[in-house]
Short mmCIF file of C-alpha atoms and ligand atoms in Angstrom, two decimals:
data_model
loop_
_atom_site.label_atom_id
_atom_site.label_comp_id
_atom_site.label_asym_id
_atom_site.label_seq_id
_atom_site.Cartn_x
_atom_site.Cartn_y
_atom_site.Cartn_z
CA UNK A 369 80.33 165.90 -33.17
CA UNK A 370 83.19 169.06 -33.96
CA UNK A 371 82.79 170.24 -36.77
CA UNK A 372 86.09 169.90 -38.18
CA UNK A 373 89.77 168.94 -37.19
CA UNK A 374 92.30 171.98 -37.95
CA UNK A 375 95.98 170.65 -38.60
CA UNK A 376 97.81 174.07 -36.89
CA UNK A 377 101.38 174.50 -35.97
CA UNK A 378 101.52 171.07 -35.33
CA UNK A 379 98.42 171.24 -32.53
CA UNK A 380 95.29 169.90 -32.92
CA UNK A 381 92.62 172.51 -32.84
CA UNK A 382 89.10 171.37 -32.24
CA UNK A 383 86.46 173.78 -33.40
CA UNK A 384 82.98 171.97 -32.14
CA UNK A 385 80.30 173.96 -33.41
CA UNK A 386 76.56 172.44 -31.78
CA UNK A 387 73.53 172.72 -33.90
CA UNK A 388 69.88 173.97 -32.56
CA UNK A 389 71.30 174.98 -29.06
CA UNK A 390 69.04 176.49 -26.53
CA UNK A 391 70.51 180.46 -25.09
CA UNK A 392 68.68 180.53 -22.56
CA UNK A 393 71.22 180.25 -19.86
CA UNK A 394 73.14 182.40 -21.70
CA UNK A 395 70.22 185.61 -21.53
CA UNK A 396 70.01 187.52 -18.44
CA UNK A 397 65.90 187.83 -19.34
CA UNK A 398 65.84 184.03 -19.73
CA UNK A 399 63.99 184.11 -22.89
CA UNK A 400 63.58 180.95 -24.47
CA UNK A 401 65.82 181.14 -27.31
CA UNK A 402 67.57 178.87 -30.61
CA UNK A 403 70.82 179.61 -31.89
CA UNK A 404 70.70 177.09 -35.17
CA UNK A 405 74.54 177.30 -34.59
CA UNK A 406 77.08 177.84 -31.35
CA UNK A 407 80.39 177.39 -30.45
CA UNK A 408 82.26 178.24 -27.39
CA UNK A 409 85.76 180.86 -28.55
CA UNK A 410 87.97 179.63 -26.09
CA UNK A 411 91.76 180.55 -28.26
CA UNK A 412 91.78 183.27 -31.15
CA UNK A 413 93.24 181.03 -32.86
CA UNK A 414 90.19 179.50 -33.62
CA UNK A 415 88.42 181.97 -35.15
CA UNK A 416 89.67 181.32 -38.89
CA UNK A 417 87.79 177.42 -38.70
CA UNK A 418 84.52 179.48 -37.02
CA UNK A 419 84.49 181.93 -40.25
CA UNK A 420 84.78 179.45 -42.58
CA UNK A 421 82.95 176.74 -40.90
CA UNK A 422 79.85 180.13 -41.08
CA UNK A 423 80.95 181.96 -44.39
CA UNK A 424 80.73 178.13 -46.56
CA UNK A 425 77.00 178.43 -44.82
CA UNK A 426 75.99 181.52 -45.33
CA UNK A 427 75.61 181.85 -41.73
CA UNK A 428 75.53 185.23 -40.02
CA UNK A 429 77.75 185.46 -36.74
CA UNK A 430 77.20 186.70 -33.58
CA UNK A 431 78.77 187.42 -30.30
CA UNK A 432 77.42 186.64 -27.57
CA UNK A 433 79.33 187.63 -23.82
CA UNK A 434 76.89 186.99 -20.25
CA UNK A 435 73.62 188.07 -22.59
CA UNK A 436 72.84 190.15 -19.88
CA UNK A 437 72.40 193.49 -22.32
CA UNK A 438 70.34 191.77 -24.74
CA UNK A 439 66.91 190.60 -26.19
CA UNK A 440 66.90 187.24 -28.12
CA UNK A 441 64.40 185.85 -31.00
CA UNK A 442 63.12 182.56 -30.29
CA UNK A 443 65.53 181.19 -33.13
CA UNK A 444 68.73 183.00 -33.77
CA UNK A 445 69.58 182.04 -37.82
CA UNK A 446 73.18 182.39 -36.97
CA UNK A 447 76.73 181.00 -35.83
CA UNK A 448 76.35 182.26 -32.09
CA UNK A 449 80.17 182.89 -31.46
CA UNK A 450 80.44 182.62 -26.92
CA UNK A 451 83.16 184.68 -25.89
CA UNK A 452 85.31 183.02 -23.10
CA UNK A 453 88.79 184.23 -24.57
CA UNK A 454 90.50 183.76 -20.40
CA UNK A 455 93.84 186.18 -19.16
CA UNK A 456 94.79 189.05 -17.56
CA UNK A 457 98.47 190.78 -17.70
CA UNK A 458 100.13 193.70 -16.32
CA UNK A 459 101.98 195.04 -19.50
CA UNK A 460 103.42 198.73 -18.35
CA UNK A 461 103.96 200.05 -15.16
CA UNK A 462 105.17 203.43 -13.93
CA UNK A 463 105.04 205.76 -10.51
CA UNK A 464 101.29 206.22 -10.92
CA UNK A 465 99.52 203.66 -13.01
CA UNK A 466 99.76 200.71 -14.95
CA UNK A 467 98.02 199.38 -18.01
CA UNK A 468 96.33 196.04 -17.81
CA UNK A 469 95.22 194.04 -20.73
CA UNK A 470 92.08 191.76 -20.16
CA UNK A 471 90.88 188.75 -22.31
CA UNK A 472 87.18 189.66 -23.55
CA UNK A 473 85.83 186.70 -21.97
CA UNK A 474 86.75 187.64 -18.44
CA UNK A 475 83.69 188.56 -16.17
CA UNK A 476 84.25 192.15 -15.61
CA UNK A 477 82.74 192.66 -11.89
CA UNK A 478 85.41 190.07 -11.19
CA UNK A 479 88.25 192.35 -13.10
CA UNK A 480 87.00 194.71 -10.60
CA UNK A 481 87.59 192.79 -7.57
CA UNK A 482 91.14 191.84 -8.63
CA UNK A 483 91.94 195.24 -9.91
CA UNK A 484 90.54 196.93 -6.30
CA UNK A 485 92.53 193.92 -4.43
CA UNK A 486 95.91 194.66 -6.50
CA UNK A 487 95.68 198.17 -5.14
CA UNK A 488 94.60 199.80 -8.57
CA UNK A 489 92.32 202.09 -8.60
CA UNK A 490 89.48 203.54 -11.27
CA UNK A 491 87.02 200.81 -11.57
CA UNK A 492 85.55 201.01 -8.11
CA UNK A 493 82.21 202.75 -9.60
CA UNK A 494 81.69 200.09 -12.22
CA UNK A 495 80.97 196.55 -9.95
CA UNK A 496 78.95 194.42 -10.00
CA UNK A 497 78.13 195.38 -13.97
CA UNK A 498 77.28 191.71 -14.80
CA UNK A 499 78.48 190.52 -18.08
CA UNK A 500 81.80 190.27 -19.87
CA UNK A 501 84.87 192.76 -20.02
CA UNK A 502 84.72 192.48 -23.84
CA UNK A 503 80.81 193.32 -23.86
CA UNK A 504 82.00 196.67 -21.55
CA UNK A 505 83.23 198.66 -24.56
CA UNK A 506 80.36 197.57 -26.62
CA UNK A 507 77.94 200.07 -24.62
CA UNK A 508 80.48 201.82 -22.70
CA UNK A 509 79.18 200.78 -19.83
CA UNK A 510 78.55 203.52 -17.00
CA UNK A 511 77.74 204.01 -13.89
CA UNK A 512 78.00 206.47 -10.97
CA UNK A 513 79.71 209.08 -13.06
CA UNK A 514 82.61 206.61 -14.45
CA UNK A 515 82.34 204.84 -17.62
CA UNK A 516 84.75 202.39 -18.87
CA UNK A 517 85.89 205.08 -21.92
CA UNK A 518 87.38 207.17 -19.08
CA UNK A 519 90.10 203.99 -18.19
CA UNK A 520 90.52 202.32 -21.58
CA UNK A 521 93.74 203.19 -23.60
CA UNK A 522 92.32 200.61 -26.26
CA UNK A 523 91.47 197.63 -27.60
CA UNK A 524 92.83 194.83 -29.58
CA UNK A 525 89.80 193.29 -32.12
CA UNK A 526 88.84 190.80 -34.80
CA UNK A 527 87.69 192.82 -38.10
CA UNK A 528 85.16 190.22 -39.29
CA UNK A 529 84.53 192.27 -42.26
CA UNK A 530 88.34 192.72 -43.06
CA UNK A 531 89.25 189.24 -41.65
CA UNK A 532 92.12 190.62 -39.07
CA UNK A 533 93.12 191.76 -35.62
CA UNK A 534 92.95 195.67 -35.56
CA UNK A 535 94.12 197.48 -32.76
CA UNK A 536 91.87 200.79 -32.15
CA UNK A 537 92.77 203.42 -29.85
CA UNK A 538 90.33 205.02 -27.12
CA UNK A 539 89.83 208.12 -29.68
CA UNK A 540 88.87 205.16 -32.50
CA UNK A 541 86.04 203.76 -30.31
CA UNK A 542 84.07 206.30 -30.92
CA UNK A 543 82.56 206.59 -27.46
CA UNK A 544 79.75 208.08 -26.14
CA UNK A 545 76.84 207.73 -23.96
CA UNK A 546 76.23 204.14 -23.54
CA UNK A 547 77.18 203.95 -27.68
CA UNK A 548 80.49 203.43 -29.56
CA UNK A 549 81.97 202.18 -33.02
CA UNK A 550 80.97 198.64 -31.08
CA UNK A 551 77.20 198.93 -31.07
CA UNK A 552 76.81 200.97 -33.54
CA UNK A 553 78.42 199.01 -36.79
CA UNK A 554 77.12 195.78 -34.70
CA UNK A 555 78.96 192.60 -35.92
CA UNK A 556 81.71 193.83 -37.38
CA UNK A 557 83.95 193.63 -34.90
CA UNK A 558 84.51 190.43 -32.51
CA UNK A 559 86.75 191.93 -29.17
CA UNK A 560 89.80 189.97 -28.06
CA UNK A 561 91.12 192.00 -25.41
CA UNK A 562 91.29 195.29 -23.58
CA UNK A 563 93.98 197.37 -22.45
CA UNK A 564 93.04 199.63 -19.25
CA UNK A 565 94.72 202.48 -17.53
CA UNK A 566 95.05 202.08 -13.81
CA UNK A 567 95.89 204.39 -10.71
CA UNK A 568 97.87 203.02 -7.74
CA UNK A 569 97.05 206.47 -5.83
CA UNK A 570 93.00 207.43 -5.35
CA UNK A 571 91.07 209.98 -7.04
CA UNK A 572 87.00 208.84 -5.67
CA UNK A 573 84.35 209.81 -7.71
CA UNK A 574 81.55 210.37 -5.41
CA UNK A 575 78.95 213.10 -6.86
CA UNK A 576 76.33 210.68 -7.58
CA UNK A 577 73.40 210.95 -4.46
CA UNK A 578 73.93 207.22 -2.87
CA UNK A 579 78.28 207.77 -2.69
CA UNK A 580 77.44 211.42 -0.84
CA UNK A 581 78.22 210.62 2.49
CA UNK A 582 81.72 208.44 1.99
CA UNK A 583 82.77 211.90 1.36
CA UNK A 584 83.47 212.33 4.92
CA UNK A 585 85.49 209.49 5.15
CA UNK A 586 89.12 210.62 5.20
CA UNK A 587 90.67 207.72 5.03
CA UNK A 588 88.44 206.42 2.30
CA UNK A 589 89.34 204.02 -0.59
CA UNK A 590 88.81 202.15 -3.47
CA UNK A 591 87.61 198.84 -1.70
CA UNK A 592 85.29 200.89 1.09
CA UNK A 593 83.35 202.83 -2.48
CA UNK A 594 83.66 199.29 -4.16
CA UNK A 595 81.81 197.83 -1.34
CA UNK A 596 78.98 200.33 -1.14
CA UNK A 597 78.51 200.56 -4.82
CA UNK A 598 77.53 196.61 -4.58
CA UNK A 599 75.31 197.12 -1.14
CA UNK A 600 73.66 199.49 -3.19
CA UNK A 601 72.85 197.89 -6.44
CA UNK A 602 72.30 194.35 -4.59
CA UNK A 603 69.37 196.25 -2.37
CA UNK A 604 67.86 198.21 -5.59
CA UNK A 605 68.47 196.19 -8.47
CA UNK A 606 67.26 192.53 -8.90
CA UNK A 607 69.67 190.13 -9.24
CA UNK A 608 68.50 187.87 -12.80
CA UNK A 609 69.78 184.80 -11.93
CA UNK A 610 66.05 185.18 -9.78
CA UNK A 611 64.25 187.78 -11.63
CA UNK A 612 65.54 187.12 -14.89
CA UNK A 613 66.32 191.29 -16.93
CA UNK A 614 68.62 193.19 -18.79
CA UNK A 615 69.42 196.05 -16.04
CA UNK A 616 67.49 199.33 -17.58
CA UNK A 617 66.05 199.06 -20.35
CA UNK A 618 65.93 202.47 -21.87
CA UNK A 619 68.30 205.23 -22.35
CA UNK A 620 67.89 207.75 -20.25
CA UNK A 621 67.12 210.14 -23.41
CA UNK A 622 69.26 213.68 -23.71
CA UNK A 623 67.18 216.98 -25.14
CA UNK A 624 67.38 220.25 -25.99
CA UNK A 625 67.32 223.41 -23.61
CA UNK A 626 64.63 224.45 -25.58
CA UNK A 627 62.37 220.28 -24.46
CA UNK A 628 63.98 220.52 -21.14
CA UNK A 629 62.53 224.00 -20.37
CA UNK A 630 58.57 222.74 -22.39
CA UNK A 631 59.18 219.76 -20.07
CA UNK A 632 59.60 221.31 -16.44
CA UNK A 633 57.03 224.07 -16.25
CA UNK A 634 54.25 220.97 -17.18
CA UNK A 635 56.62 218.67 -14.86
CA UNK A 636 58.09 220.41 -11.68
CA UNK A 637 59.18 217.75 -10.12
CA UNK A 638 60.52 216.50 -13.53
CA UNK A 639 64.55 214.33 -12.46
CA UNK A 640 66.89 215.94 -14.97
CA UNK A 641 70.88 216.18 -14.61
CA UNK A 642 73.05 218.73 -17.12
CA UNK A 643 74.88 216.94 -19.52
CA UNK A 644 76.81 218.95 -21.98
CA UNK A 645 74.59 221.86 -23.17
CA UNK A 646 71.70 219.61 -23.32
CA UNK A 647 69.79 217.70 -20.60
CA UNK A 648 69.39 214.11 -19.69
CA UNK A 649 66.48 213.72 -17.89
CA UNK A 650 66.30 209.95 -15.98
CA UNK A 651 63.72 207.80 -18.50
CA UNK A 652 63.16 206.14 -14.47
CA UNK A 653 61.34 208.96 -13.94
CA UNK A 654 59.43 209.47 -16.71
CA UNK A 655 58.29 206.00 -16.81
CA UNK A 656 57.03 206.17 -12.92
CA UNK A 657 55.09 209.07 -13.78
CA UNK A 658 53.46 207.63 -16.48
CA UNK A 659 52.08 205.19 -13.34
CA UNK A 660 54.17 201.39 -14.61
CA UNK A 661 56.14 201.33 -12.52
CA UNK A 662 55.89 197.96 -10.93
CA UNK A 663 52.94 197.39 -13.59
CA UNK A 664 53.16 194.15 -15.80
CA UNK A 665 51.39 192.75 -19.24
CA UNK A 666 51.37 190.07 -21.72
CA UNK A 667 53.43 186.64 -20.08
CA UNK A 668 54.01 189.19 -17.07
CA UNK A 669 56.81 191.21 -18.07
CA UNK A 670 56.93 194.22 -16.43
CA UNK A 671 58.52 197.38 -15.01
CA UNK A 672 60.49 196.81 -11.36
CA UNK A 673 59.09 197.73 -8.47
CA UNK A 674 62.45 199.34 -6.91
CA UNK A 675 63.48 200.89 -10.17
CA UNK A 676 60.39 201.42 -13.01
CA UNK A 677 63.91 201.17 -16.33
CA UNK A 678 64.53 197.77 -15.23
CA UNK A 679 61.75 195.40 -17.65
CA UNK A 680 61.83 191.84 -15.83
CA UNK A 681 60.56 188.87 -16.93
CA UNK A 682 60.14 186.91 -13.90
CA UNK A 683 58.04 184.22 -15.95
CA UNK A 684 61.04 183.33 -18.80
CA UNK A 685 58.74 185.14 -21.24
CA UNK A 686 59.59 184.97 -24.96
CA UNK A 687 61.33 187.93 -26.58
CA UNK A 688 57.64 188.71 -28.21
CA UNK A 689 56.33 189.93 -24.98
CA UNK A 690 58.86 191.45 -23.38
CA UNK A 691 59.29 194.16 -26.70
CA UNK A 692 55.23 193.89 -26.68
CA UNK A 693 55.76 195.22 -23.28
CA UNK A 694 58.94 197.80 -24.21
CA UNK A 695 56.47 199.35 -26.43
CA UNK A 696 53.61 200.09 -24.36
CA UNK A 697 56.36 201.96 -22.25
CA UNK A 698 57.44 204.14 -25.22
CA UNK A 699 53.76 204.63 -26.57
CA UNK A 700 52.66 205.80 -22.83
CA UNK A 701 56.12 208.28 -22.26
CA UNK A 702 55.53 209.40 -26.13
CA UNK A 703 51.96 210.26 -25.20
CA UNK A 704 52.73 211.77 -21.93
CA UNK A 705 56.10 213.80 -22.65
CA UNK A 706 56.26 213.72 -26.41
CA UNK A 707 59.46 211.79 -25.51
CA UNK A 708 61.08 208.70 -27.73
CA UNK A 709 62.97 206.28 -25.49
CA UNK A 710 65.48 204.38 -27.26
CA UNK A 711 65.88 200.90 -26.34
CA UNK A 712 69.33 199.76 -24.75
CA UNK A 713 69.61 196.20 -24.67
CA UNK A 714 70.21 195.29 -28.53
CA UNK A 715 67.87 193.07 -30.08
CA UNK A 716 68.81 189.62 -32.23
CA UNK A 717 65.88 188.61 -34.59
P1 FAD B 476 76.56 190.59 -24.03
O1 FAD B 476 75.08 190.53 -23.36
O2 FAD B 476 77.02 189.31 -24.08
O3 FAD B 476 76.35 191.31 -25.44
C1 FAD B 476 76.21 192.75 -25.41
C2 FAD B 476 76.60 193.17 -26.97
O4 FAD B 476 77.78 193.34 -27.27
C3 FAD B 476 75.76 192.02 -28.20
O5 FAD B 476 75.53 193.25 -29.40
C4 FAD B 476 76.83 191.45 -28.49
O6 FAD B 476 76.46 191.05 -29.36
C5 FAD B 476 78.07 192.68 -28.34
N1 FAD B 476 79.55 191.64 -27.37
C6 FAD B 476 79.71 191.28 -26.73
N2 FAD B 476 80.74 190.98 -26.25
C7 FAD B 476 81.55 191.29 -27.54
C8 FAD B 476 82.95 190.77 -28.01
N3 FAD B 476 83.75 190.51 -27.45
N4 FAD B 476 83.10 191.36 -29.41
C9 FAD B 476 82.15 192.45 -30.06
N5 FAD B 476 80.98 192.05 -29.53
C10 FAD B 476 80.33 191.73 -27.89
N6 FAD B 476 75.48 198.23 -18.74
C11 FAD B 476 76.24 199.61 -17.95
O7 FAD B 476 76.23 200.29 -18.51
N7 FAD B 476 75.58 199.81 -16.52
C12 FAD B 476 74.59 199.38 -15.44
O8 FAD B 476 75.33 199.81 -14.02
C13 FAD B 476 74.91 198.04 -15.90
N8 FAD B 476 73.85 197.26 -15.04
C14 FAD B 476 73.32 196.66 -15.06
C15 FAD B 476 72.91 195.19 -14.21
C16 FAD B 476 71.92 194.41 -14.79
C17 FAD B 476 71.45 193.69 -13.11
C18 FAD B 476 71.62 193.56 -15.61
C19 FAD B 476 71.37 192.81 -16.06
C20 FAD B 476 72.73 194.93 -16.60
C21 FAD B 476 73.07 195.39 -16.34
N9 FAD B 476 74.21 196.30 -17.83
C22 FAD B 476 74.12 197.69 -17.18
C23 FAD B 476 73.81 195.54 -18.96
C24 FAD B 476 75.14 194.93 -19.11
O9 FAD B 476 75.06 194.70 -17.96
C25 FAD B 476 76.22 195.92 -20.09
O10 FAD B 476 75.76 196.54 -20.75
C26 FAD B 476 77.38 195.00 -19.59
O11 FAD B 476 78.18 194.98 -20.70
C27 FAD B 476 77.04 193.75 -20.86
O12 FAD B 476 77.85 192.31 -20.49
P2 FAD B 476 77.91 190.87 -21.73
O13 FAD B 476 79.04 190.13 -21.94
O14 FAD B 476 76.42 190.01 -20.92
O15 FAD B 476 76.89 191.21 -23.19
P1 NAP B 477 69.56 206.82 -9.98
O1 NAP B 477 70.65 206.66 -8.72
O2 NAP B 477 68.47 206.15 -9.49
O3 NAP B 477 69.47 207.28 -10.80
C1 NAP B 477 68.77 207.42 -11.66
C2 NAP B 477 69.45 208.05 -13.17
O4 NAP B 477 69.40 209.44 -13.21
C3 NAP B 477 70.18 207.45 -13.61
O5 NAP B 477 70.10 206.94 -15.11
C4 NAP B 477 72.01 208.54 -13.58
O6 NAP B 477 71.69 209.03 -14.83
C5 NAP B 477 71.17 209.86 -13.59
N1 NAP B 477 71.87 210.65 -12.06
C6 NAP B 477 71.96 210.47 -10.90
N2 NAP B 477 72.66 210.89 -10.26
C7 NAP B 477 73.45 211.72 -11.22
C8 NAP B 477 74.21 212.21 -11.15
N3 NAP B 477 74.68 213.54 -10.07
N4 NAP B 477 74.97 212.93 -12.39
C9 NAP B 477 74.18 212.87 -13.36
N5 NAP B 477 73.27 211.80 -13.13
C10 NAP B 477 72.78 211.44 -12.36
O7 NAP B 477 70.23 205.53 -10.59
P2 NAP B 477 70.38 203.87 -10.81
O8 NAP B 477 68.96 202.72 -11.66
O9 NAP B 477 69.87 203.72 -9.43
O10 NAP B 477 71.72 203.45 -11.54
C11 NAP B 477 72.28 203.45 -10.80
C12 NAP B 477 74.00 203.83 -11.36
O11 NAP B 477 73.78 202.55 -12.28
C13 NAP B 477 74.06 204.34 -13.08
O12 NAP B 477 74.59 205.40 -12.94
C14 NAP B 477 72.96 204.41 -14.13
O13 NAP B 477 73.67 204.00 -14.66
C15 NAP B 477 73.56 202.55 -13.20
N6 NAP B 477 73.18 201.28 -13.47
C16 NAP B 477 72.84 201.50 -15.46
C17 NAP B 477 71.98 200.13 -15.59
C18 NAP B 477 72.42 199.23 -17.17
O14 NAP B 477 71.95 198.84 -17.28
N7 NAP B 477 73.23 200.64 -18.07
C19 NAP B 477 71.46 198.78 -14.49
C20 NAP B 477 71.27 199.53 -13.51
C21 NAP B 477 72.37 200.76 -13.13
P3 NAP B 477 73.24 207.55 -15.74
O15 NAP B 477 72.52 206.53 -16.29
O16 NAP B 477 73.99 208.15 -17.24
O17 NAP B 477 73.86 207.33 -14.52
#
């Protein structure tokens, strides 16, 4: 039953808020979960209705994109808003660049493929990342040395606290490594669209090992990098439709020079990278070294055999099993390396 009917500017707006909706099809870990209230946002003008409905029932609002970076509780006591806003617009163009505005409900990978087909480069390293455009700034998605922060001009978001639309510049988004204002101030903003600046010419980013072989190609196109990234990822990462997962489950720990020296002395084969004034330690290597790659626990939740950093949930078990395995991994890594792993996906309790 529609929650209510709103007469707005002569048109009838029907906001269909459902109750007790299964979120299992909407999260890539395939966790069985039920939202007490659920609505698909198809137009921005539906938002005031959804907010009024939630306020009247003292419900919090939770924004759902593709559910590929979430660990869901059995029951989510909130109004879950699944973002399905669509649209791509060219807003500015000069000799070298284009600026595009893309609605938050668009699929990220489709946007990347489309931008390359238009002859615009900059997103090719970020191919095949699951999820929506609106979630991309939330954890500042990154892969193969490129982050969305490198391409993003601004974010248009509905500020749920102030109940008004905000335009946030790149600097105002407070982007960090797999973090942003939207992740640290969770549930405050509903991102409606983003603006990205892409290039008409191509300057490849090939410093990550698996892409280095492309350096010898003198006619290299963005499409070639895109194709290579897709092939590498398909070979190494589990397809969530076949083996439910949420990608990398932990962030790579950033450590100081002193901590790095202690670790390297103890583990000469440590995998690390310079990062600013400190070091980034490969979390996948730590988990592998702790003997957990390919291992599993209650409910079959475990570490993927081809990349230990990816937690898999092949039996579609509950968040309890996922969190229990995550705690076990964190505990083992802490015992062995005296390092704390930070969980990357958002946990909805
Ligand atoms: P969801 O999981 O639905 O939501 C994630 C968070 O964002 C939640 O807190 C949610 O409330 C919030 N959110 C979603 N949409 C909005 C919105 N419109 N406004 C405000 N908040 C919103 N991540 C990387 O960074 N790099 C990778 O290479 C990568 N590879 C992956 C590979 C696999 C196989 C998988 C399963 C995941 C991978 N991820 C990767 C993680 C994930 O795909 C990204 O974080 C992605 O951006 C999440 O998008 P989503 O739409 O699924 O977000
Ligand atoms: P990988 O190539 O096996 O590398 C392992 C780790 O080492 C990565 O986490 C990466 O850090 C780091 N690394 C490798 N080469 C580096 C370099 N030249 N400079 C700095 N850091 C380097 O990783 P993978 O698992 O196959 O993933 C490939 C890329 O896809 C990575 O960028 C990874 O972040 C991304 N990815 C992310 C997720 C997710 O859910 N967040 C899931 C799958 C893949 P970074 O992670 O900082 O890049």
